[in-house]
Amino acid sequence: MNRIAIFGAGVMGAQIAALFAAAGFDVDLLDVNEAAATAGKDRLRKLRPSPLYAAADLDAIRPGALAGPLPKADWYLEAIVEDLAVKKQLMARIEAEGDPNAIVSTNTSSLSVRAIAEGRSAGFQSRFVGTHFFNPPRYLPLVEVIPLGDATAAERVLTHRLGKRAVLAKDSPGFIANRIGGAAIAAVLAAVEATGTDLDEADAITGTPLGRSRSGTFRTLDLVGLDTMQRIHPDLPPWIAEMIRRGWVGEKAGQGFYKRQDGEILVIDPKTLEYRPRRRVRITRDLTQLAYDNAFAWACLAPVLRFAAASIPEAADTPQQVDDAMRWGYGWSLGPFEVWDRIGFKRAAERMRAEGGSLPPLAESVGGRTFAEVFPRKRDPRELDIAAAPAVWETSDADLRDLGDGVACLHLHPDHDAIGPATIAAMRRAAADVGGSPRWQALVLLGASAERFSVGANLQLMLLAAEEEDWKEAERHIAAFQDANMGLRHLDRPVVAALAGMALGGGCEICLHADRIQAAAESYIGLVELGAGLIPAGGGLKELVRRANGNPRRIALALETAGQAKVSESARGAREIGYLSPADAISLDGGHRLADAKDTALLLAEAGYAPPRVDETFAVLGRDGRAALLLAVQEMRWAGRISEHDATLGTALANVLAGGDLPPGSRVRAQHVLDLEREAFLRLLGTPLTQARMKHLLSTGRPLRN
Ligand code: NAI
């Protein structure tokens, strides 16, 4: 299966086209005319966050006009206007002119899948399926699959080739996620009305504390657009209808429930429709306490729990499908049934009965147990749960766990995901234990979470050493980190880093020392030390120099990427800028990265793994190449594109990347480049401009350009 024709190059069609292109499909993207299709394709370049894993995917998307002959395809996917008659007409045409064996699917969000295929032959209907993506489709893994005929082929492509999470849904209004999500919004609006809760407080509660997406309800609606919401919820409270009338429809209009003014965020008052400064509201992280003690929180939760229970079996067959749909399509951390179990099934059920009579039959059937007990969840065997793996040892910053089959996993989870001395000690201990026992065949490295592998070295500590002018202490830290990374590289067992989310600075350097990286498609990797006024000194530059092996083009690329503290926008982007090697692999479904890393580690072990030699040498550019790099840095300075301190940093970087002041054609050992890294790092650490950058980064989270 390699060709897909997508109808509708709008918000969804174009972004879905990008996903299929990334999966290796040839994509025909069709709209009312070619100009509309081309415009849809062009929007992919501009949209942020980017819907593209790699810009090259655009080459696989061919814009076209619907008026022409239908292209041949293995799959026809419809994402045109939400209009039943128009969609039915298109289906008639696909039946008449399209490939007779192709999958046909619709991305409708509110129409009946059956109704769209009505009037078509039984053969057509047996190939017809609803495939409902969520916006933005690259970042929300859910696709609701609504089978009319046989949906297995479509589901397979979605999960295996696009890395999406498929949830089977029934052909009922709103399917699963929008149905529950809509009820959740309705409950929040009613609760605001009933309790007079301010919108900033409502968002603080209905975000992370209730197990929903971080931005909360109203901030999310600003992003979606109030006009869009109105199409799903025609009967909005009068004050929101008035906002829409005034054009205050959210982010795209410059104002909605929130607006930005003179760098300050303001929030609207529903009673007066006037804006006032947003307040920071502190909310307990204890979900149970919040649910029962906060009247607003309870008013937001209870109707949704009730409604979710009532949606089975009409919208879904199992509680798990509902929970999965909300996590993967709405970014909730807990689905409604998980919330209900978490806050105590019985206690919540009793309060709901007391307030509003009997519960939906599904909830009544739970009796004195929990949803999880009555409806056991099926686990995805490719999604390993690190917390469930037996611990060999645990420390504050990391633990070593047994993944089975002789594979150990070092799970790094330091404070703030930043690497400190205890993290480094754990890395060395893991290497010693795994290398020292026949029990282990391989080591997998796992970062803190799906959002962050690690955000780098603990800057606070370095700054402290610098302020106390304790250079010995600073040097000890760096040397220990270099040694820990080298210990992984030369361990006589294969080491595979399972990476997802951010791997910045030192986090990136750890991964560069693994034999292989198994990166989630959503990986944001970069040596960002220059933003802190430093250069990478944990062996990251040494790895780039070693891999370049004297190739000037690769060294120039390393200077550019590290010099600009570039971070990849995806795993594929990391390959383009040289942080992932061709041998490193990508897990399209990031949740599978640990299982994939384990498999890779075992394959390497079984193939007869031998670590790289400690005395290995590699070519460096030396003097002449260094001159060219230094010139490039100076040219940027002369052109006024970088500051004086940037030029100092660039010069230090260039010197290390060239392998220092050596005759051309020289070969060096790793330690030579590590020494260069460390010396340059310490020199920079002593400068006031670097210390100012570090302070600024620590206090604001943003780099200072001085
Ligand atoms: P859109 O308005 O951005 O794009 C629709 C595209 O269809 C436009 O490019 C338009 O030129 C084209 N079109 C209009 N009439 C047509 C016709 N007669 N034949 C062929 N193409 C025609 O809409 P959007 O948001 O991309 O929605 C498309 C579908 O996806 C709808 O069914 C919608 O319900 C569904 N959907 C939308 C989501 C969203 O968040 N926007 C999420 C999930 C599903």
PDB file of C-alpha atoms and ligand atoms in Angstrom, residues 8-13 30-32 36 66 78-82 86-87 107-110 132-135, ligand 1:
ATOM      1  CA  GLY A   8      -9.723  18.510   0.823  1.00  0.00           C
ATOM      2  CA  ALA A   9      -6.510  20.469   1.351  1.00  0.00           C
ATOM      3  CA  GLY A  10      -7.842  22.438   4.316  1.00  0.00           C
ATOM      4  CA  VAL A  11      -6.737  22.420   7.934  1.00  0.00           C
ATOM      5  CA  MET A  12      -7.021  18.655   8.277  1.00  0.00           C
ATOM      6  CA  GLY A  13      -6.498  17.308   4.759  1.00  0.00           C
ATOM      7  CA  LEU A  30      -7.027  17.331  -4.158  1.00  0.00           C
ATOM      8  CA  ASP A  31      -9.214  20.366  -3.678  1.00  0.00           C
ATOM      9  CA  VAL A  32     -11.799  22.309  -5.675  1.00  0.00           C
ATOM     10  CA  ALA A  36      -6.554  25.638  -3.431  1.00  0.00           C
ATOM     11  CA  LEU A  66     -10.931  17.470  -8.116  1.00  0.00           C
ATOM     12  CA  GLU A  78     -11.986  12.436   2.428  1.00  0.00           C
ATOM     13  CA  ALA A  79     -11.452  15.629   4.473  1.00  0.00           C
ATOM     14  CA  ILE A  80     -13.616  18.148   2.616  1.00  0.00           C
ATOM     15  CA  VAL A  81     -16.237  20.540   4.003  1.00  0.00           C
ATOM     16  CA  GLU A  82     -18.523  19.135   6.678  1.00  0.00           C
ATOM     17  CA  VAL A  86     -21.234  17.208  -0.740  1.00  0.00           C
ATOM     18  CA  LYS A  87     -19.550  14.247   0.919  1.00  0.00           C
ATOM     19  CA  ASN A 107     -12.511  12.325   8.404  1.00  0.00           C
ATOM     20  CA  THR A 108     -15.939  13.668   9.341  1.00  0.00           C
ATOM     21  CA  SER A 109     -16.226  14.823  12.928  1.00  0.00           C
ATOM     22  CA  SER A 110     -19.980  15.223  13.256  1.00  0.00           C
ATOM     23  CA  HIS A 132     -11.241  10.619  12.501  1.00  0.00           C
ATOM     24  CA  PHE A 133      -7.960  12.477  13.129  1.00  0.00           C
ATOM     25  CA  PHE A 134      -7.449  15.155  15.785  1.00  0.00           C
ATOM     26  CA  ASN A 135      -5.961  18.558  15.231  1.00  0.00           C
TER      27      ASN A 135
HETATM   28  P1  NAI B   1     -11.386  23.262   6.014  1.00  0.00           P
HETATM   29  O1  NAI B   1     -12.478  24.187   5.763  1.00  0.00           O
HETATM   30  O2  NAI B   1     -10.092  23.780   6.533  1.00  0.00           O
HETATM   31  O3  NAI B   1     -11.046  22.480   4.677  1.00  0.00           O
HETATM   32  C1  NAI B   1     -12.016  21.950   3.832  1.00  0.00           C
HETATM   33  C2  NAI B   1     -11.454  21.899   2.432  1.00  0.00           C
HETATM   34  O4  NAI B   1     -12.409  21.285   1.605  1.00  0.00           O
HETATM   35  C3  NAI B   1     -11.168  23.283   1.868  1.00  0.00           C
HETATM   36  O5  NAI B   1      -9.838  23.313   1.384  1.00  0.00           O
HETATM   37  C4  NAI B   1     -12.161  23.428   0.757  1.00  0.00           C
HETATM   38  O6  NAI B   1     -11.653  24.148  -0.349  1.00  0.00           O
HETATM   39  C5  NAI B   1     -12.447  21.996   0.398  1.00  0.00           C
HETATM   40  N1  NAI B   1     -13.739  21.846  -0.235  1.00  0.00           N
HETATM   41  C6  NAI B   1     -14.829  22.596  -0.067  1.00  0.00           C
HETATM   42  N2  NAI B   1     -15.818  22.141  -0.827  1.00  0.00           N
HETATM   43  C7  NAI B   1     -15.365  21.089  -1.474  1.00  0.00           C
HETATM   44  C8  NAI B   1     -15.911  20.199  -2.409  1.00  0.00           C
HETATM   45  N3  NAI B   1     -17.144  20.325  -2.845  1.00  0.00           N
HETATM   46  N4  NAI B   1     -15.155  19.234  -2.858  1.00  0.00           N
HETATM   47  C9  NAI B   1     -13.889  19.110  -2.433  1.00  0.00           C
HETATM   48  N5  NAI B   1     -13.315  19.918  -1.565  1.00  0.00           N
HETATM   49  C10 NAI B   1     -14.050  20.896  -1.106  1.00  0.00           C
HETATM   50  O7  NAI B   1     -11.967  22.124   6.952  1.00  0.00           O
HETATM   51  P2  NAI B   1     -11.220  21.124   7.930  1.00  0.00           P
HETATM   52  O8  NAI B   1     -11.197  21.706   9.270  1.00  0.00           O
HETATM   53  O9  NAI B   1      -9.976  20.649   7.320  1.00  0.00           O
HETATM   54  O10 NAI B   1     -12.258  19.926   7.976  1.00  0.00           O
HETATM   55  C11 NAI B   1     -12.339  18.952   6.968  1.00  0.00           C
HETATM   56  C12 NAI B   1     -13.065  17.748   7.514  1.00  0.00           C
HETATM   57  O11 NAI B   1     -12.381  17.252   8.633  1.00  0.00           O
HETATM   58  C13 NAI B   1     -14.478  18.028   7.976  1.00  0.00           C
HETATM   59  O12 NAI B   1     -15.255  16.904   7.714  1.00  0.00           O
HETATM   60  C14 NAI B   1     -14.310  18.232   9.464  1.00  0.00           C
HETATM   61  O13 NAI B   1     -15.479  17.946  10.163  1.00  0.00           O
HETATM   62  C15 NAI B   1     -13.243  17.233   9.769  1.00  0.00           C
HETATM   63  N6  NAI B   1     -12.438  17.470  10.966  1.00  0.00           N
HETATM   64  C16 NAI B   1     -11.973  18.702  11.296  1.00  0.00           C
HETATM   65  C17 NAI B   1     -11.180  18.879  12.421  1.00  0.00           C
HETATM   66  C18 NAI B   1     -10.637  20.208  12.803  1.00  0.00           C
HETATM   67  O14 NAI B   1     -10.142  20.361  13.920  1.00  0.00           O
HETATM   68  N7  NAI B   1     -10.661  21.224  11.965  1.00  0.00           N
HETATM   69  C19 NAI B   1     -10.820  17.739  13.285  1.00  0.00           C
HETATM   70  C20 NAI B   1     -11.285  16.478  12.799  1.00  0.00           C
HETATM   71  C21 NAI B   1     -12.088  16.372  11.703  1.00  0.00           C
END
